[in-house]
PDB file of C-alpha atoms in Angstrom:
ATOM      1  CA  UNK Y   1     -12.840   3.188  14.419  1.00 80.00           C
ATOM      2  CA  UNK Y   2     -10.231   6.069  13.160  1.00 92.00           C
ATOM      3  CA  UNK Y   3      -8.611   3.402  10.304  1.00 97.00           C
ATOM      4  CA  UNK Y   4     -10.302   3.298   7.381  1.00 98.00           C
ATOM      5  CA  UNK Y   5      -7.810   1.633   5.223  1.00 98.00           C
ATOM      6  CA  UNK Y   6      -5.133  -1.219   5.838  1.00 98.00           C
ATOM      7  CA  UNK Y   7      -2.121  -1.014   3.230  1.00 98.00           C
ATOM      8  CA  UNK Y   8       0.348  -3.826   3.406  1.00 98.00           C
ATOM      9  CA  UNK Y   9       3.826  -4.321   1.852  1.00 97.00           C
ATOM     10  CA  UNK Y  10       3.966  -6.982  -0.120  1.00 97.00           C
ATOM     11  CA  UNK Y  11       7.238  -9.029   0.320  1.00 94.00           C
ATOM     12  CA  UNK Y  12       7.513 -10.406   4.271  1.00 94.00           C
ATOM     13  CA  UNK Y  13       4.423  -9.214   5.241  1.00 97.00           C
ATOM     14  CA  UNK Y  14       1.783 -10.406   2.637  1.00 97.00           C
ATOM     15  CA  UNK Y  15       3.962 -12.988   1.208  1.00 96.00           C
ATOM     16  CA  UNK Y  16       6.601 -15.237   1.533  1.00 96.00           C
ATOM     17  CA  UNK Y  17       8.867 -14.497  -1.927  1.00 93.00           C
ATOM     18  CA  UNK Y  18      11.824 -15.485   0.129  1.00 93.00           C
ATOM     19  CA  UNK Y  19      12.339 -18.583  -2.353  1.00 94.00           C
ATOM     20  CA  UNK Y  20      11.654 -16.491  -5.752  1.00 95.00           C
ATOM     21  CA  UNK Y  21      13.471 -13.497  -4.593  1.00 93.00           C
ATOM     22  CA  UNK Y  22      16.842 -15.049  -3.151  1.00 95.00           C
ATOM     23  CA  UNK Y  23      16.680 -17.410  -6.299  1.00 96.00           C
ATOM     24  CA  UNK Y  24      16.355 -14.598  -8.808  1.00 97.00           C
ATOM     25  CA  UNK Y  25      19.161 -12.274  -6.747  1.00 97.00           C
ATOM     26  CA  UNK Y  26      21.745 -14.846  -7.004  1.00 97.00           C
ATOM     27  CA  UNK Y  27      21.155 -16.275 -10.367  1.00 98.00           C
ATOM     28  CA  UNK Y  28      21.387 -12.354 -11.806  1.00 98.00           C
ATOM     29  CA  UNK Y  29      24.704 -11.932 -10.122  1.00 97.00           C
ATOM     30  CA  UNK Y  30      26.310 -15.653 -11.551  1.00 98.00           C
ATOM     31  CA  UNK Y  31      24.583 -14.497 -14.975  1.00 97.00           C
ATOM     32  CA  UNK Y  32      26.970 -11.521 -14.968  1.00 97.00           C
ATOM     33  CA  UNK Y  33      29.990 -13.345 -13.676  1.00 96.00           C
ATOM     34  CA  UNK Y  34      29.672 -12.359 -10.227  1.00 97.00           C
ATOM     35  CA  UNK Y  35      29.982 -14.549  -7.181  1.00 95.00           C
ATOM     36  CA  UNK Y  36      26.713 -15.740  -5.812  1.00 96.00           C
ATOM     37  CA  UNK Y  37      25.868 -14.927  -2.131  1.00 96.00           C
ATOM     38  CA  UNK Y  38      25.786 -18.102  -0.053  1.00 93.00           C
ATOM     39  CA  UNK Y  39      24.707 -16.398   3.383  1.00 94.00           C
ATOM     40  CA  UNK Y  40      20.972 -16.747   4.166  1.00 91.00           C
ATOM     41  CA  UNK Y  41      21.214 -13.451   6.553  1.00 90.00           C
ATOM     42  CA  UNK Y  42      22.895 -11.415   3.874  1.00 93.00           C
ATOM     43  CA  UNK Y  43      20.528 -12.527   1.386  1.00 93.00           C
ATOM     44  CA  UNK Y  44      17.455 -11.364   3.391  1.00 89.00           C
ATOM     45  CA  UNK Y  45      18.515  -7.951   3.439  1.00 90.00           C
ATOM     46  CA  UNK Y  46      17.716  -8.490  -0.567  1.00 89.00           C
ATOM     47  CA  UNK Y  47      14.354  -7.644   1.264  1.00 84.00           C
ATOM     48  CA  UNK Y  48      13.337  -4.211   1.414  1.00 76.00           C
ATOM     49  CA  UNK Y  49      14.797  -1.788  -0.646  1.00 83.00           C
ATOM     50  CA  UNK Y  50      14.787  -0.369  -4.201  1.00 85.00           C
ATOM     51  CA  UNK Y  51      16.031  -3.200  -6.188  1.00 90.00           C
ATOM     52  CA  UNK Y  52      19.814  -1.139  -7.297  1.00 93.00           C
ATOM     53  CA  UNK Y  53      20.164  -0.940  -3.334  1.00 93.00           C
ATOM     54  CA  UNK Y  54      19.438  -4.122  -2.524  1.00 94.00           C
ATOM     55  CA  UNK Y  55      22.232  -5.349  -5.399  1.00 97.00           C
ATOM     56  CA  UNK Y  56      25.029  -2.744  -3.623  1.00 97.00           C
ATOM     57  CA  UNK Y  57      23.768  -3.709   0.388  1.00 95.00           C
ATOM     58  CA  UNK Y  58      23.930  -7.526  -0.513  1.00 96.00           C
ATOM     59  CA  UNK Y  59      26.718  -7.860  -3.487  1.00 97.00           C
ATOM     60  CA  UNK Y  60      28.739  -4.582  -2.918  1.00 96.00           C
ATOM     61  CA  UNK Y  61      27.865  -3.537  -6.499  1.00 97.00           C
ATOM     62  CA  UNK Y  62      28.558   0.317  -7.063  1.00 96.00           C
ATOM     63  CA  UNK Y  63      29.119   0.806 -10.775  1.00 96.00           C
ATOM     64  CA  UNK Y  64      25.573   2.226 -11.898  1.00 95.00           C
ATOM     65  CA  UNK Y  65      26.122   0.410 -15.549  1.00 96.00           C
ATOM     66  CA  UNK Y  66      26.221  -3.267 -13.540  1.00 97.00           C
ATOM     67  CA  UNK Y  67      23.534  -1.981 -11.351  1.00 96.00           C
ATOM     68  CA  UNK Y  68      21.227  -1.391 -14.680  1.00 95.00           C
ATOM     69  CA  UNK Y  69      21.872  -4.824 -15.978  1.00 97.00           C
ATOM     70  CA  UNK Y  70      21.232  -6.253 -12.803  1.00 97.00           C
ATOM     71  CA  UNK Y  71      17.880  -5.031 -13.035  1.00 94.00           C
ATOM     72  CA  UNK Y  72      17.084  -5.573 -16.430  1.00 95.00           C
ATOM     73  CA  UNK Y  73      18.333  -9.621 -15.514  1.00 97.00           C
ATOM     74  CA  UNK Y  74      16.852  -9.558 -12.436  1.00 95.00           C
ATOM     75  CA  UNK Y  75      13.018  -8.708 -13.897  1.00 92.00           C
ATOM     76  CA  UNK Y  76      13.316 -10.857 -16.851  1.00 94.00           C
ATOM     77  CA  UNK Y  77      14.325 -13.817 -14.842  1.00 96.00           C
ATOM     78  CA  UNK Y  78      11.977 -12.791 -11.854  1.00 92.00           C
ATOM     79  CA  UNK Y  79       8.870 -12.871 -14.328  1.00 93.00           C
ATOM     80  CA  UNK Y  80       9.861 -16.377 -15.722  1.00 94.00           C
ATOM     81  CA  UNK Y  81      10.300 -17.975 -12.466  1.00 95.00           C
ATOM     82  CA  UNK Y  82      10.826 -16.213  -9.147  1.00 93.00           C
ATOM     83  CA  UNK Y  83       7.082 -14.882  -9.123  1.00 92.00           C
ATOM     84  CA  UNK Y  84       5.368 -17.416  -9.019  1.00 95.00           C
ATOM     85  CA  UNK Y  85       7.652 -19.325  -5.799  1.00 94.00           C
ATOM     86  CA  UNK Y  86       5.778 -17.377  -3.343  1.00 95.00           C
ATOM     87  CA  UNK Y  87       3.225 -17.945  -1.285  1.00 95.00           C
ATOM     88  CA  UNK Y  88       0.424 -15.467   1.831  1.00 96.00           C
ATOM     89  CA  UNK Y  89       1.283 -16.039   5.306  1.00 97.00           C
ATOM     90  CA  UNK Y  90      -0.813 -18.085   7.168  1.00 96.00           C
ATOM     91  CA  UNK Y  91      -3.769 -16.142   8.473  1.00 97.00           C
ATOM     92  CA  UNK Y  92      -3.617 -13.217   6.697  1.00 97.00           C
ATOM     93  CA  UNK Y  93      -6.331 -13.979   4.061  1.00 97.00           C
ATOM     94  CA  UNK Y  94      -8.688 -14.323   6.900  1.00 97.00           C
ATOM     95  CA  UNK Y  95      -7.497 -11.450   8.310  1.00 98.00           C
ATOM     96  CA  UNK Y  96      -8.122  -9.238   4.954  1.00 98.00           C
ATOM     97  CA  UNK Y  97     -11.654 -10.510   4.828  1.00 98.00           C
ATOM     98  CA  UNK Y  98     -12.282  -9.471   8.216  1.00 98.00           C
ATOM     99  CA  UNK Y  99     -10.900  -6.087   7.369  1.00 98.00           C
ATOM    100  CA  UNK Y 100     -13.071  -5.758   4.898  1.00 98.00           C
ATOM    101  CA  UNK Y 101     -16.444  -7.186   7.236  1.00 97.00           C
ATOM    102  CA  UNK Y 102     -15.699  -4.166   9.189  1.00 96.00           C
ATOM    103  CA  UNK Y 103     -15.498  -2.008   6.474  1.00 97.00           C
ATOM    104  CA  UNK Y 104     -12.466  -0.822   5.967  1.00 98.00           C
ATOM    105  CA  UNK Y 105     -10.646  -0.576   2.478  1.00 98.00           C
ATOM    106  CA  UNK Y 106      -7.400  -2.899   2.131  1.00 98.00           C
ATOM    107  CA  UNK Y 107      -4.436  -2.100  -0.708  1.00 98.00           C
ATOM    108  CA  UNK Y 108      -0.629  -3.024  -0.859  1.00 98.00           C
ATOM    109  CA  UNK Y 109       1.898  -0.309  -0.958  1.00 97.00           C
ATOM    110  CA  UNK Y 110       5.455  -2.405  -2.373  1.00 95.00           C
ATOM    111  CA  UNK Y 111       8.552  -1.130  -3.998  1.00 90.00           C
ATOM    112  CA  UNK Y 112       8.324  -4.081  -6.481  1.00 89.00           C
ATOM    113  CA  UNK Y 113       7.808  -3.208  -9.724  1.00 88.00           C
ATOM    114  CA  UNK Y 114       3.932  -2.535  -9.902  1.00 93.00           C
ATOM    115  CA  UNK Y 115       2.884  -4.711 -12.610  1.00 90.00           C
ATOM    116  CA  UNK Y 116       4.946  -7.592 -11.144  1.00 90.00           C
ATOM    117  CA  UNK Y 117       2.677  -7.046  -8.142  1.00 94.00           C
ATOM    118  CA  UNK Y 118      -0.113  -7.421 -10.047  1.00 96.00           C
ATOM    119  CA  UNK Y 119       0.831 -10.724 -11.791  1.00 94.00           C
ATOM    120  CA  UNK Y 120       1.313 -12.635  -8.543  1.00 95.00           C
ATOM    121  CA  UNK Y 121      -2.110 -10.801  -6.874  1.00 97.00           C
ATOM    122  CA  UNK Y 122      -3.590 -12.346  -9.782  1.00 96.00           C
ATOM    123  CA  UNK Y 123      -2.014 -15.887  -9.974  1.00 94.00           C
ATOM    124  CA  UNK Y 124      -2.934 -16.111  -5.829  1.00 94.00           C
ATOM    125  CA  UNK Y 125      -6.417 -15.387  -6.587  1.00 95.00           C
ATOM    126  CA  UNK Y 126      -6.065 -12.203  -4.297  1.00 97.00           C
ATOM    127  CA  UNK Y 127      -6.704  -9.294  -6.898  1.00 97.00           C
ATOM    128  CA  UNK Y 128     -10.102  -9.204  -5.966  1.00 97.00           C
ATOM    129  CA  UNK Y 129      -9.855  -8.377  -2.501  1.00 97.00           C
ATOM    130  CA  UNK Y 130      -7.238  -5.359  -2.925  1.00 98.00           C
ATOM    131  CA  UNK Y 131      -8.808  -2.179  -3.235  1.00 98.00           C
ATOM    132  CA  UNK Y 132      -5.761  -0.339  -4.253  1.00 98.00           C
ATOM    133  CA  UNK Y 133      -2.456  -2.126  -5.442  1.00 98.00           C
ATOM    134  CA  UNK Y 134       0.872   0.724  -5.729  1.00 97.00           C
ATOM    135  CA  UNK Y 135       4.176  -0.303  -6.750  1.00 94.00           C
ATOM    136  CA  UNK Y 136       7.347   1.282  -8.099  1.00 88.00           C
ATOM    137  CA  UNK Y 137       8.182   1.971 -11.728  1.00 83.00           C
ATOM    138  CA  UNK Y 138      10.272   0.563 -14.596  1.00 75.00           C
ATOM    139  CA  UNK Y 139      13.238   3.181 -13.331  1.00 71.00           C
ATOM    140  CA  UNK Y 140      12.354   2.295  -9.637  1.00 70.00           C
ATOM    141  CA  UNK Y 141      12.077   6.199  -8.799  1.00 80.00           C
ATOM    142  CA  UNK Y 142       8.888   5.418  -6.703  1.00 90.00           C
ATOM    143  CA  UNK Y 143       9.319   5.796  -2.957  1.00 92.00           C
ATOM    144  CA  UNK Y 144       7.757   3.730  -0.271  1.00 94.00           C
ATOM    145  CA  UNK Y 145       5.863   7.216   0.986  1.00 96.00           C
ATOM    146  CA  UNK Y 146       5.235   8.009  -2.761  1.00 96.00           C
ATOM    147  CA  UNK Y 147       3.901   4.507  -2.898  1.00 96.00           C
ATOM    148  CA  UNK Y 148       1.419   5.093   0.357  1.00 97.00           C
ATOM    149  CA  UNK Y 149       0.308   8.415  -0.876  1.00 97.00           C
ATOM    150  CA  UNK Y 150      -0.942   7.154  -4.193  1.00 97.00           C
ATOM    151  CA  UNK Y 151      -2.644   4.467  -2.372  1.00 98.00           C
ATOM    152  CA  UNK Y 152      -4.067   6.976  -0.146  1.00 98.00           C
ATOM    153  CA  UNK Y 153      -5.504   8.845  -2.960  1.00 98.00           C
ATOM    154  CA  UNK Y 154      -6.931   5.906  -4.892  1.00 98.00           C
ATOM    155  CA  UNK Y 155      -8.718   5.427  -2.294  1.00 98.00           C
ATOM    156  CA  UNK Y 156     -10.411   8.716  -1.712  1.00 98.00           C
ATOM    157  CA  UNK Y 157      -8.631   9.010   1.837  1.00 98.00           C
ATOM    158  CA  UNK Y 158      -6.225  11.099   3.707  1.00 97.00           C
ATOM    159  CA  UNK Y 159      -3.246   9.642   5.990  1.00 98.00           C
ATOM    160  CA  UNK Y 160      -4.423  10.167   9.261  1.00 97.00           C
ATOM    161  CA  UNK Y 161      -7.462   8.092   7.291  1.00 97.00           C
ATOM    162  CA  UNK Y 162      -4.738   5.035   6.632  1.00 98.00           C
ATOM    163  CA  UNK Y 163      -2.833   2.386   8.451  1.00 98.00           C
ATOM    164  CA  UNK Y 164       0.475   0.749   7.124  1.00 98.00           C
ATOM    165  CA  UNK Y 165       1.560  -2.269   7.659  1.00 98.00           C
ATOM    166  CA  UNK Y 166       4.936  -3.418   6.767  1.00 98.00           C
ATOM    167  CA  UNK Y 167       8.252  -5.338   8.077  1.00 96.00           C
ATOM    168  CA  UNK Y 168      11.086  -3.239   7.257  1.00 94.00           C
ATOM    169  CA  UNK Y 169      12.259   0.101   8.571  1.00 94.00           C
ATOM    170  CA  UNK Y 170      11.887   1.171   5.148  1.00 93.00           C
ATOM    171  CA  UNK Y 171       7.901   0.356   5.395  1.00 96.00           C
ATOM    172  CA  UNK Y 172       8.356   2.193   8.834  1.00 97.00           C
ATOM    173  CA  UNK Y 173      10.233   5.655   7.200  1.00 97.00           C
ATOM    174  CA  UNK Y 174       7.573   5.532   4.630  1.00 97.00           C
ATOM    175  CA  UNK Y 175       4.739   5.582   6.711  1.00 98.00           C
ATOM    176  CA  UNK Y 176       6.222   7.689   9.106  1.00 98.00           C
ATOM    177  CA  UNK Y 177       7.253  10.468   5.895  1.00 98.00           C
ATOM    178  CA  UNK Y 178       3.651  10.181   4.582  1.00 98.00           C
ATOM    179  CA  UNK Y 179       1.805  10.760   7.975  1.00 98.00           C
ATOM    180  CA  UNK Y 180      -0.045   7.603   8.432  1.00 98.00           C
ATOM    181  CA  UNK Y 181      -0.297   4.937  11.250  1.00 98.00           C
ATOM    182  CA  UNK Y 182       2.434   2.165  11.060  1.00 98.00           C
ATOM    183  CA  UNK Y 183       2.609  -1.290  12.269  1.00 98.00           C
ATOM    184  CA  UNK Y 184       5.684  -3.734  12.093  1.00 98.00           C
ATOM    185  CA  UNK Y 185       5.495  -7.104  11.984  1.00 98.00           C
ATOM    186  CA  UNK Y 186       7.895  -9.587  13.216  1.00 97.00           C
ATOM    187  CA  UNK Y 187       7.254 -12.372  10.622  1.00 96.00           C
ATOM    188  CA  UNK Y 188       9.381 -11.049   7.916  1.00 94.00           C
ATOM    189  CA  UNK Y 189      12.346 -10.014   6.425  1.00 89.00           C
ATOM    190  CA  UNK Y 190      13.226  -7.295   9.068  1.00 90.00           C
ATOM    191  CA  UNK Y 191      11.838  -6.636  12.711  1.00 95.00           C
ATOM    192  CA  UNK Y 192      11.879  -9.160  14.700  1.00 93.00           C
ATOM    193  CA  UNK Y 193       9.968 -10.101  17.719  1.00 95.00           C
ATOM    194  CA  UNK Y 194      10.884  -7.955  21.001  1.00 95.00           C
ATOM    195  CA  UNK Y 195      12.264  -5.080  18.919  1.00 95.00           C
ATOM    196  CA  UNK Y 196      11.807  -1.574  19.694  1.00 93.00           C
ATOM    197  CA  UNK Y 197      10.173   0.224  16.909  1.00 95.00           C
ATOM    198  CA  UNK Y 198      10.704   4.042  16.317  1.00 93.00           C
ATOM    199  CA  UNK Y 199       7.502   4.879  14.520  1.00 97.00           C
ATOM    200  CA  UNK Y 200       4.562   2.630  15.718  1.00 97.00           C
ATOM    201  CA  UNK Y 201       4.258  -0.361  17.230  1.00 97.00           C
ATOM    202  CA  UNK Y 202       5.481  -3.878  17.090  1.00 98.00           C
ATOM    203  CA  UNK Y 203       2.892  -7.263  16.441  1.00 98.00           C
ATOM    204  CA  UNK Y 204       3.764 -10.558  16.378  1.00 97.00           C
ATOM    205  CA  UNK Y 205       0.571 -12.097  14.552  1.00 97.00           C
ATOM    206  CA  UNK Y 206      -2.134 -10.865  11.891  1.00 97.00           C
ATOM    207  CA  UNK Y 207      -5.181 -11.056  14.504  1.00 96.00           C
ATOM    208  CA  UNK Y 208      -3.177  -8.296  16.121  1.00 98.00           C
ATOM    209  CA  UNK Y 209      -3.752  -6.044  13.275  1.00 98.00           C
ATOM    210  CA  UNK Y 210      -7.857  -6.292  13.749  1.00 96.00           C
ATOM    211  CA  UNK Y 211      -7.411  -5.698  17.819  1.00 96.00           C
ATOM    212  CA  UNK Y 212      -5.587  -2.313  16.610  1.00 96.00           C
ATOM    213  CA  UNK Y 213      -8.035  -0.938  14.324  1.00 96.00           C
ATOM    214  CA  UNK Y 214     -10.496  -1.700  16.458  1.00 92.00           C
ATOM    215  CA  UNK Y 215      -8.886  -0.127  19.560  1.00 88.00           C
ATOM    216  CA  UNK Y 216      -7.925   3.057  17.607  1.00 76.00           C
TER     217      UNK Y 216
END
């Protein structure tokens, strides 16, 4: 086997946080007098990217002050409550011990804040069977390839070493600008099943992640 290390994202392709994360979005928004967002399909582009983008894609927000308090509401809020209404997908536990049966390191690469990350690997019980766990930073500077790279290099690897495994095209553009193997997966927030992917390939299940590392 080539892959000697599986990094997943975190939201809608680890976990569900669809229920913490749409609850915390809106809530912010009615907590600064805004309008909350009512549209299931907008709200799941919440889903993704750095948390000031995901406030302008879904809300329209420009003005960099609001965009700061969002933030600073949205964490607060997120940490009380939002964290902990999440939950793995079916089958990917399993699938993370078999990684690691067959060797192979396993981290998370997310653009949620890092020690958020942490807290919920630790209330799920799964801290102990991440090898490496990257996340952005209080100012959210972090990229998704920044992310991967520091993963890379806690785990003594290099990217042609690493596989990524994520449901957004940001995941995809991530992998793709740090040089390491990419698989989308159709049970998130972004791909969906029968989409062409520009970088990688396109699985509809976690079982589908050991036949690839296996076959590369």
């Amino acid at each position: 086997m080539r892959t000697k290390a599986v990094l997943f994202d975190l939201d809608g392709t680890l976990l569900d946080t669809s229920e913490g994360i749409f609850h915390t979005a809106n809530y912010t928004v009615a907590m600064l007098g805004h309008e909350p967002c009512g549209d299931l399909a907008q709200l799941r582009k919440f889903v993704g990217p750095p948390l000031k983008d995901c406030f302008r894609i879904v809300y329209g927000f420009q003005d960099e002050k609001l965009l700061d308090d969002c933030v600073r509401v949205y964490r607060k809020e997120y940490e009380k409550l939002g964290m902990h209404l999440c939950h793995i997908y079916p089958g990917l536990e399993e699938t993370i011990d078999s990684l690691h049966s067959l060797g192979l390191k396993v981290g998370v690469c997310t653009l949620k804040y890092e020690r958020l990350a942490r807290m919920i690997f630790d209330e799920k019980g799964l801290s102990a069977k991440l090898d490496t766990v990257r996340g952005t930073d209080e100012e959210g500077k972090i990229t998704k390839a920044e992310s991967i790279l520091r993963a890379t290099k806690d785990l003594g690897l290099e990217p042609a070493d690493v596989l990524m495994v994520g449901d957004t095209v940001n995941d995809q553009m991530g992998a793709q600008e740090a040089g390491v193997d990419f698989l989308a997966v159709s049970w998130g927030f972004g791909f969906a099943k029968g989409d062409e992917v520009a970088y990688g390939r396109l699985i509809d299940s976690p079982d589908q992640i050991l036949s690839y590392v296996k076959e590369a």
